[in-house]
PDB file of C-alpha atoms in Angstrom:
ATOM      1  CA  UNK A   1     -25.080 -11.715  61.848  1.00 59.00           C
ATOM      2  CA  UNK A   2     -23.842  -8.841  64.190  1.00 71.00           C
ATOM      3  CA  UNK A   3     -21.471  -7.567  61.285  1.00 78.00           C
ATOM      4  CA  UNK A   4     -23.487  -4.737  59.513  1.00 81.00           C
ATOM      5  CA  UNK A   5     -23.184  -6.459  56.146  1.00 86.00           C
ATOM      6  CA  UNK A   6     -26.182  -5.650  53.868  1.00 86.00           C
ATOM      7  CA  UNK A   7     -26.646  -7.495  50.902  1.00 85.00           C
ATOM      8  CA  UNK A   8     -28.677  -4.922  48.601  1.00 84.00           C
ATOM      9  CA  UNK A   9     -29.896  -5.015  44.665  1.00 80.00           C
ATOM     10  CA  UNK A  10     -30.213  -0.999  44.254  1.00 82.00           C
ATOM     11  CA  UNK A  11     -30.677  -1.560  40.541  1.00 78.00           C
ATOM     12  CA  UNK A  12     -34.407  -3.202  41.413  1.00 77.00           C
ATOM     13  CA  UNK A  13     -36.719  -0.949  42.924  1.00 79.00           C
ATOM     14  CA  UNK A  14     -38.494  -1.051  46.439  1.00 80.00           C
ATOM     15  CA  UNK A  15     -35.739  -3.352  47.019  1.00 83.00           C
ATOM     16  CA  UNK A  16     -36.038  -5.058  50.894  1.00 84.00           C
ATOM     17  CA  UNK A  17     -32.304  -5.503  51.207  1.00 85.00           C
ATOM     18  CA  UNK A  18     -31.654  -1.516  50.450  1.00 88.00           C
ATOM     19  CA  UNK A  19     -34.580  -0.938  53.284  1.00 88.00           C
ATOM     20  CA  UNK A  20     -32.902  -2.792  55.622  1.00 88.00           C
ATOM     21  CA  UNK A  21     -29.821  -0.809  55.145  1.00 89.00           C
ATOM     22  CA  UNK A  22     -31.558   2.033  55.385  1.00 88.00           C
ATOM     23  CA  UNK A  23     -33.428   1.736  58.496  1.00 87.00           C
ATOM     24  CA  UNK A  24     -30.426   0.076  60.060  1.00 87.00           C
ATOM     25  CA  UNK A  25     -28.018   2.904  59.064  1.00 88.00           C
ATOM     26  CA  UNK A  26     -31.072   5.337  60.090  1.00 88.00           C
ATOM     27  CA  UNK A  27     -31.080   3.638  64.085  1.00 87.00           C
ATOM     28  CA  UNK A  28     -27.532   3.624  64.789  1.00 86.00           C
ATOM     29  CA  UNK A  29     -27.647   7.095  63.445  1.00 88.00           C
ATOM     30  CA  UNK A  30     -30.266   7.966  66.073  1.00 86.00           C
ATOM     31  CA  UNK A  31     -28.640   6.212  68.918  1.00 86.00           C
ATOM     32  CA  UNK A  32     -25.745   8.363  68.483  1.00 86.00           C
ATOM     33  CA  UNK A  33     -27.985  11.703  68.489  1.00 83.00           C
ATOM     34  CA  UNK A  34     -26.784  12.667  65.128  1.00 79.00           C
ATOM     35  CA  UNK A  35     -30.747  12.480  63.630  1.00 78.00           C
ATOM     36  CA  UNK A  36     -33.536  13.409  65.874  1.00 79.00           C
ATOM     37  CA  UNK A  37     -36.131  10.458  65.489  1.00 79.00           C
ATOM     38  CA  UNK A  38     -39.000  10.429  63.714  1.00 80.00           C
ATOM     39  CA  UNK A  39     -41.900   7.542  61.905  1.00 79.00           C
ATOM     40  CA  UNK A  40     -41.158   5.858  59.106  1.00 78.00           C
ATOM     41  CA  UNK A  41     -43.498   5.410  56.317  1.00 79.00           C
ATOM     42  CA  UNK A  42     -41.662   2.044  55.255  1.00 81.00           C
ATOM     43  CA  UNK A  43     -42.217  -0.908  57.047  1.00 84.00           C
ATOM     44  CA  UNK A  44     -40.117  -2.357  58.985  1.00 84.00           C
ATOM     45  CA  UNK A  45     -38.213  -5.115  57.304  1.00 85.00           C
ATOM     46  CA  UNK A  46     -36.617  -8.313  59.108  1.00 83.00           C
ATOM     47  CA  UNK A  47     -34.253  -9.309  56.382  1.00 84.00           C
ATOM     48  CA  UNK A  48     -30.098  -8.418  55.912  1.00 79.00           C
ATOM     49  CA  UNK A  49     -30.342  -9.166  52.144  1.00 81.00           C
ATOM     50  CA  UNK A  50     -32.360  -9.333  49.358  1.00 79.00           C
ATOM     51  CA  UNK A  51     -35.252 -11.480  49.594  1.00 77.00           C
ATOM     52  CA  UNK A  52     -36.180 -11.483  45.868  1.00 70.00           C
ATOM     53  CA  UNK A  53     -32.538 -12.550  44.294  1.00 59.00           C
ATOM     54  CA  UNK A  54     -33.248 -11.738  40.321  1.00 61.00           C
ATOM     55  CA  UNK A  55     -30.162 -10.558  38.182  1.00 62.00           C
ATOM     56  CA  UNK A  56     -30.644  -7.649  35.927  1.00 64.00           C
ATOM     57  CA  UNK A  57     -30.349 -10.911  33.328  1.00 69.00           C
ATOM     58  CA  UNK A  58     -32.801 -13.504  33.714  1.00 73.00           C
ATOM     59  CA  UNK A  59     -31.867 -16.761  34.408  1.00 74.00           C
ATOM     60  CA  UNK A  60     -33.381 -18.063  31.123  1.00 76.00           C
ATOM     61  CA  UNK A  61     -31.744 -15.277  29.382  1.00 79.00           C
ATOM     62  CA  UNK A  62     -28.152 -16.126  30.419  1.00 81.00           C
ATOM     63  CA  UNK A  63     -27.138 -17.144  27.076  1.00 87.00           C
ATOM     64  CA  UNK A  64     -29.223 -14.317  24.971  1.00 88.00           C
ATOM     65  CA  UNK A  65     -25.343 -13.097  23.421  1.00 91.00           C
ATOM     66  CA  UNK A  66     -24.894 -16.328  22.038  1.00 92.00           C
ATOM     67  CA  UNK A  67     -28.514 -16.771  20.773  1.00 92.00           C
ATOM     68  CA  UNK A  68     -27.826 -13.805  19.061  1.00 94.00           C
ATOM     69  CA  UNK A  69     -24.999 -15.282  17.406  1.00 95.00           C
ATOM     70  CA  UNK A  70     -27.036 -18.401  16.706  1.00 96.00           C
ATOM     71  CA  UNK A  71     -29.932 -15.884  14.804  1.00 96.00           C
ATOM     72  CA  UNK A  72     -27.096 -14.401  12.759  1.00 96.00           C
ATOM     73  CA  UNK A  73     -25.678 -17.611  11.412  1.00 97.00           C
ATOM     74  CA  UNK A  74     -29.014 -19.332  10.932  1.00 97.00           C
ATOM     75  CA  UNK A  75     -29.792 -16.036   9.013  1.00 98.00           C
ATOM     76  CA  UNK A  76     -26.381 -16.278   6.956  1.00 98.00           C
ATOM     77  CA  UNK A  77     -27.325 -20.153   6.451  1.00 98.00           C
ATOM     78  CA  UNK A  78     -30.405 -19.399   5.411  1.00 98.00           C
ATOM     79  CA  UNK A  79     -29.081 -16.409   2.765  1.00 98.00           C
ATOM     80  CA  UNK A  80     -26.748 -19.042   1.378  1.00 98.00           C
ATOM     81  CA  UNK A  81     -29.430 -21.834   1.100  1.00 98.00           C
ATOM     82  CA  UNK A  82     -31.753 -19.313  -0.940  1.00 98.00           C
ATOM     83  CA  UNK A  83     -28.643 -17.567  -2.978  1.00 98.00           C
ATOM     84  CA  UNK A  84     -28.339 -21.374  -4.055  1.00 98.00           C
ATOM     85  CA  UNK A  85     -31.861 -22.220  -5.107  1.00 98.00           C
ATOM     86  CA  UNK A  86     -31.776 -19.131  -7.291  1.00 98.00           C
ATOM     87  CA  UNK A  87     -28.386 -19.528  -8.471  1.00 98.00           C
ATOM     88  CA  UNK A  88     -29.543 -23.346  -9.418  1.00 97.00           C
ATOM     89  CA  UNK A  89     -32.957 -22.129 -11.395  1.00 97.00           C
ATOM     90  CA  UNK A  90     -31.578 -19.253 -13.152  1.00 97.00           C
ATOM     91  CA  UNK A  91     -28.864 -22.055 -14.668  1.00 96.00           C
ATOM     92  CA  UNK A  92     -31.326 -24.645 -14.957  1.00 96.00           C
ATOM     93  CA  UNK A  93     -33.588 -22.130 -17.194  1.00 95.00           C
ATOM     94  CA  UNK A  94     -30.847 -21.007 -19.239  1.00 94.00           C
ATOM     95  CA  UNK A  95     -30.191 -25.033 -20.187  1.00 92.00           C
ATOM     96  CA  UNK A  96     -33.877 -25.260 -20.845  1.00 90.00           C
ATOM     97  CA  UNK A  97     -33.623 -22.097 -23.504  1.00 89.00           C
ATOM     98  CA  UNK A  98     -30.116 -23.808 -25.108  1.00 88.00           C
ATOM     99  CA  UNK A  99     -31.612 -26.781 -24.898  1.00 85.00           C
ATOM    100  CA  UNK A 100     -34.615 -25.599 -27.322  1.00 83.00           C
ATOM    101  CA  UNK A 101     -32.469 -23.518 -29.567  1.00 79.00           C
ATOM    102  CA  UNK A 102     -30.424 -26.726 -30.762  1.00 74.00           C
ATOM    103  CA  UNK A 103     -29.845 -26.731 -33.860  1.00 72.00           C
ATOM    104  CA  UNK A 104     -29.834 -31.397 -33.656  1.00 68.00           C
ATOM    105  CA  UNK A 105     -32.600 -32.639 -31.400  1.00 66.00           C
ATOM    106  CA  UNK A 106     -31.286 -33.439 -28.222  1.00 63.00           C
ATOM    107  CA  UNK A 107     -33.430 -36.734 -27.283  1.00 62.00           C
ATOM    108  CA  UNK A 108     -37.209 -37.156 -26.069  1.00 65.00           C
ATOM    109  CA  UNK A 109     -38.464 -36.515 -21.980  1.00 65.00           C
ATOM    110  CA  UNK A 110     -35.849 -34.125 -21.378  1.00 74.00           C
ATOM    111  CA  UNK A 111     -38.047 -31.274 -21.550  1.00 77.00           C
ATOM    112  CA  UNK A 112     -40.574 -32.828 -19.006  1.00 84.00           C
ATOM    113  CA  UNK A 113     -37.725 -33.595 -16.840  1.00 86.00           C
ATOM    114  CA  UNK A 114     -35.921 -30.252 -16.920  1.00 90.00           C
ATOM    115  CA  UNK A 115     -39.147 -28.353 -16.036  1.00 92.00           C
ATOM    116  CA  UNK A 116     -40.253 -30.647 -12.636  1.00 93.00           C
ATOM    117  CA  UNK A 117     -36.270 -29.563 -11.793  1.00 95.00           C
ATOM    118  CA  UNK A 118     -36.921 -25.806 -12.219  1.00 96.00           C
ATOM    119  CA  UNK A 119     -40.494 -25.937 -10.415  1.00 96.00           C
ATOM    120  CA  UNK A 120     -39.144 -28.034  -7.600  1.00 96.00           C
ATOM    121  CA  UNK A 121     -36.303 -25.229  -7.469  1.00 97.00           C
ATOM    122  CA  UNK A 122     -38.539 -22.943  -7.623  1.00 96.00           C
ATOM    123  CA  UNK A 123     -41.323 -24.210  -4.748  1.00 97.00           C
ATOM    124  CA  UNK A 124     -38.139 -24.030  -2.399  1.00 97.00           C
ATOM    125  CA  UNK A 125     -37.270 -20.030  -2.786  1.00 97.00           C
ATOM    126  CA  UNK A 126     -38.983 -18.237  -0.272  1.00 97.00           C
ATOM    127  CA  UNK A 127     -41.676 -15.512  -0.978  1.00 97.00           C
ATOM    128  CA  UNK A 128     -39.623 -12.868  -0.209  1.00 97.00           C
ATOM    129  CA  UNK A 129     -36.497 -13.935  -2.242  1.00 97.00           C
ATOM    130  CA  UNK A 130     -38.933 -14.244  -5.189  1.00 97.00           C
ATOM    131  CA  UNK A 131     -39.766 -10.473  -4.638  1.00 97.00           C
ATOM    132  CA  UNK A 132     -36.520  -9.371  -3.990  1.00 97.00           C
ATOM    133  CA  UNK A 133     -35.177 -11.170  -7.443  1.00 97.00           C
ATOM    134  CA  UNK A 134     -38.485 -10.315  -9.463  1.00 97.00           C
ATOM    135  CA  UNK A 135     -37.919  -6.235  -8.819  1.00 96.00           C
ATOM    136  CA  UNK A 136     -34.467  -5.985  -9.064  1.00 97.00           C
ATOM    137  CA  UNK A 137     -34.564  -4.644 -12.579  1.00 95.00           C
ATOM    138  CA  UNK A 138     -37.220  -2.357 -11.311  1.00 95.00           C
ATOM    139  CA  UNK A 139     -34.641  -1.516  -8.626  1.00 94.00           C
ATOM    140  CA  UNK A 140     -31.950  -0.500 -11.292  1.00 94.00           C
ATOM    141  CA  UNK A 141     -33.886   1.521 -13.252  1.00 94.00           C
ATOM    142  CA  UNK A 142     -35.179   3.561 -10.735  1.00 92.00           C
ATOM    143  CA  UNK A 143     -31.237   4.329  -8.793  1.00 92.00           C
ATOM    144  CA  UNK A 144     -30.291   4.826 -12.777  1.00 91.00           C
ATOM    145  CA  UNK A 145     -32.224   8.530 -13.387  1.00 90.00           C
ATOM    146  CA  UNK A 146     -31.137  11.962 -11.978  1.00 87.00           C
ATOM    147  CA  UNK A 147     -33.593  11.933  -9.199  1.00 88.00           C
ATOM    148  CA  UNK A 148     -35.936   9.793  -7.663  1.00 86.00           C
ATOM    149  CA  UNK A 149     -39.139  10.801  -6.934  1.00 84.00           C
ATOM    150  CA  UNK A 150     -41.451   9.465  -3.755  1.00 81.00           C
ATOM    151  CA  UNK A 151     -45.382  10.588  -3.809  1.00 81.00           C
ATOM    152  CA  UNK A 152     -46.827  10.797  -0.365  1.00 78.00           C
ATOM    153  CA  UNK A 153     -49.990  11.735   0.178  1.00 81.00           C
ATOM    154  CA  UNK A 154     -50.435  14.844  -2.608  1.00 83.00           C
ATOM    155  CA  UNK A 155     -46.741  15.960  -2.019  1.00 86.00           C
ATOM    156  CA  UNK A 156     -43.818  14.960  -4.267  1.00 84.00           C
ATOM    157  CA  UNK A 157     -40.950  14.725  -2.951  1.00 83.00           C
ATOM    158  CA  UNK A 158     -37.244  15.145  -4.984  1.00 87.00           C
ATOM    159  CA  UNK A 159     -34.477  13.625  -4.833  1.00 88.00           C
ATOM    160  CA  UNK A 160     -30.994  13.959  -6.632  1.00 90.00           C
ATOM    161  CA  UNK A 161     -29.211  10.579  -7.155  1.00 90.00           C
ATOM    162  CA  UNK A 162     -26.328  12.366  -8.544  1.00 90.00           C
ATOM    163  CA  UNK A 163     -23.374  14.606  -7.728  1.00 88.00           C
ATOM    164  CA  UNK A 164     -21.548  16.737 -10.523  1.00 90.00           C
ATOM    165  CA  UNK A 165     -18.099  16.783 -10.253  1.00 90.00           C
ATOM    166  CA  UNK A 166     -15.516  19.944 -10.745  1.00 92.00           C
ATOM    167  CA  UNK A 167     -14.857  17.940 -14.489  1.00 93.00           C
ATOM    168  CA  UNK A 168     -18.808  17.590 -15.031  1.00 89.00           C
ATOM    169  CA  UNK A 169     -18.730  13.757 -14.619  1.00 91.00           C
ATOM    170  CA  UNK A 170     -22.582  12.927 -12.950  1.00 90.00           C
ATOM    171  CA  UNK A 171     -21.458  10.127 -10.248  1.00 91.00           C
ATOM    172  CA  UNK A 172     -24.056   8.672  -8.643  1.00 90.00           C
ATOM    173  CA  UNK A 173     -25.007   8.858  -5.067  1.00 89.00           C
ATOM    174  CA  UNK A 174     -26.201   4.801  -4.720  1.00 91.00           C
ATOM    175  CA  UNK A 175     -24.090   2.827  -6.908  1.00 91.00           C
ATOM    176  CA  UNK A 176     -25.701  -0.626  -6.794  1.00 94.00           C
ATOM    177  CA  UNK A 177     -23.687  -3.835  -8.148  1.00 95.00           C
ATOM    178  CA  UNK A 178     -23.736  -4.973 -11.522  1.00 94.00           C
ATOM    179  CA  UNK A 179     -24.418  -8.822 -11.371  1.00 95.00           C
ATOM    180  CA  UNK A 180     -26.244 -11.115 -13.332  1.00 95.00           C
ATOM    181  CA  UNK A 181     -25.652 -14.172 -11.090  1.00 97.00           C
ATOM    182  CA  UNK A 182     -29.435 -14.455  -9.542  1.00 97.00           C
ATOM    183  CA  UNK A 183     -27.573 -16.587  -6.505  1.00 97.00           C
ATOM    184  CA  UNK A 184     -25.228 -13.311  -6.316  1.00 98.00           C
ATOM    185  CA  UNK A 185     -28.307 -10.874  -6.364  1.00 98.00           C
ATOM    186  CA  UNK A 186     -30.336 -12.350  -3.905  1.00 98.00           C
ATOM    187  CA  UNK A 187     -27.620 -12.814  -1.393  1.00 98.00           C
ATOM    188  CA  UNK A 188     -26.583  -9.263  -1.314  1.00 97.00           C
ATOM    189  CA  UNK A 189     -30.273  -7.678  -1.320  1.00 97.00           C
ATOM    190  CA  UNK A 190     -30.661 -10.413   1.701  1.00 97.00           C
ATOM    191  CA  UNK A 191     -27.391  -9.474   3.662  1.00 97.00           C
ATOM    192  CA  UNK A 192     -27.099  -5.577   2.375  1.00 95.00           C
ATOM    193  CA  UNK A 193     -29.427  -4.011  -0.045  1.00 95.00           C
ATOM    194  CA  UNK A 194     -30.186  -0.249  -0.213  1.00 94.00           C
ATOM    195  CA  UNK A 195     -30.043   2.229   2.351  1.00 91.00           C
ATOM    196  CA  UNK A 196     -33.888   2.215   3.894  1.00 90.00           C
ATOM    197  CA  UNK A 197     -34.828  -1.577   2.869  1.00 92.00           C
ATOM    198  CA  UNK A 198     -34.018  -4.587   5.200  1.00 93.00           C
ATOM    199  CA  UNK A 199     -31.539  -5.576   6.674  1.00 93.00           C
ATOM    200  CA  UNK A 200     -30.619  -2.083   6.859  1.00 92.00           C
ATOM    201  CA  UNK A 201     -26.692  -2.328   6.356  1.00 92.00           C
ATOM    202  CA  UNK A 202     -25.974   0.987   4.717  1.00 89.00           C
ATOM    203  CA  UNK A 203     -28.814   3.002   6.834  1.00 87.00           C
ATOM    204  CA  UNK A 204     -32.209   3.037   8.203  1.00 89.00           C
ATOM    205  CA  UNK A 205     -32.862   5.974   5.869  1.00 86.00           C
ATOM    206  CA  UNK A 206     -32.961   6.066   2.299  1.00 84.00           C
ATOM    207  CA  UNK A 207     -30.718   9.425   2.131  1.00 83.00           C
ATOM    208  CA  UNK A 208     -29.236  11.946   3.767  1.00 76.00           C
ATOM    209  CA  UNK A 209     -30.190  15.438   3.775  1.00 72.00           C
ATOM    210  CA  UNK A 210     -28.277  17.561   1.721  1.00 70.00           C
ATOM    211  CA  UNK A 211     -26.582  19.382   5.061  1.00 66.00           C
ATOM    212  CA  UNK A 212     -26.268  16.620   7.129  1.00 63.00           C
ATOM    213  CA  UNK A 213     -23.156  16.124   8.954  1.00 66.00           C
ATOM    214  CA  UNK A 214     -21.524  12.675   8.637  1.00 63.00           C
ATOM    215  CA  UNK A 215     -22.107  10.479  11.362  1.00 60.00           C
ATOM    216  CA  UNK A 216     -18.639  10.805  13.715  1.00 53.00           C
TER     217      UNK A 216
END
């Protein structure tokens, strides 16, 4: 205990262990005449260390990089489980429509059968995946025009989708991918998806302005 050995947490304010070194380091500096003395405003402390031992990290919080992990794959699990489902009904509806366009009947109770399949398919797709599927040939149509234009408020604002090339070949600026898989579909909207939409893997904005520099 005679050693002048502080233990301090300066990252944590009005720490005690950071006074103590303080008005320790502020006496021996005053018994050598080197500060003339005057009062304090802080109170005197009787510790050598930090009374109030919390890390910068929680204890409970000791594992947050690996929960983070844990989020992601439960996420990618959960992408996979839905690309699935939709995969599943878009096949089992496209049997259904074969199915009726037989030329020889195929047998009695299949139809009944087929259709508890595709609505017990269906009651297991999330909300959102049944958005996300049910505008995607909104979605194409409107990244397939020359410009794309947003209304807010009473203002419209413009925006090219395409560049012209030296050869006058329009290429567009937001090329999105050309499946017809549902299961394929969903699972990219859910783990890419435009620029400005969830998760936000090519951008938290839509575009960029024309002079933008790229990001370095």
């Amino acid at each position: 205990e005679t050693m002048p050995v502080f233990g301090t947490i300066a990252a944590r304010f009005n720490d005690d262990g950071v006074t103590a070194l303080y008005q320790q380091l502020k006496a021996d500096l005053i018994s050598k005449g080197w500060v003339a003395p005057k009062n304090s405003q802080l109170p005197v402390v009787n510790v050598r260390s930090s009374s109030q031992q919390q890390s910068i990290v929680p204890p409970a919080k000791v594992r947050y990089l690996a929960e983070i992990a844990d989020a992601v794959r439960t996420y990618h699990h959960y992408v996979e489980q839905q690309a699935q489902l939709a995969r599943q009904r878009q096949q089992l509806q496209a049997t259904q429509l074969m199915l009726k366009d037989a030329p020889s009947p195929v047998g009695e109770g299949w139809g009944e059968g087929l259709t508890q399949i595709i609505e017990q398919k269906d009651a297991q797709l999330s909300h959102e995946s049944k958005q996300l599927l049910a505008r995607w040939s909104e979605l194409k149509q409107r990244y397939s025009q020359d410009e794309l234009v947003v209304k807010i408020r009473d203002k419209e604002l413009r925006t090219k989708l395409t560049y012209t090339s030296l050869s006058g070949n329009k290429i567009p600026k937001v090329a999105l991918p050309k499946f017809h898989d549902a299961g394929d579909i969903l699972a990219w909207q859910l783990r890419e998806n435009i620029a400005g939409e969830f998760p936000f893997t090519a951008g938290v904005f839509p575009f960029k302005r024309e002079g933008e520099d790229p990001t370095r």
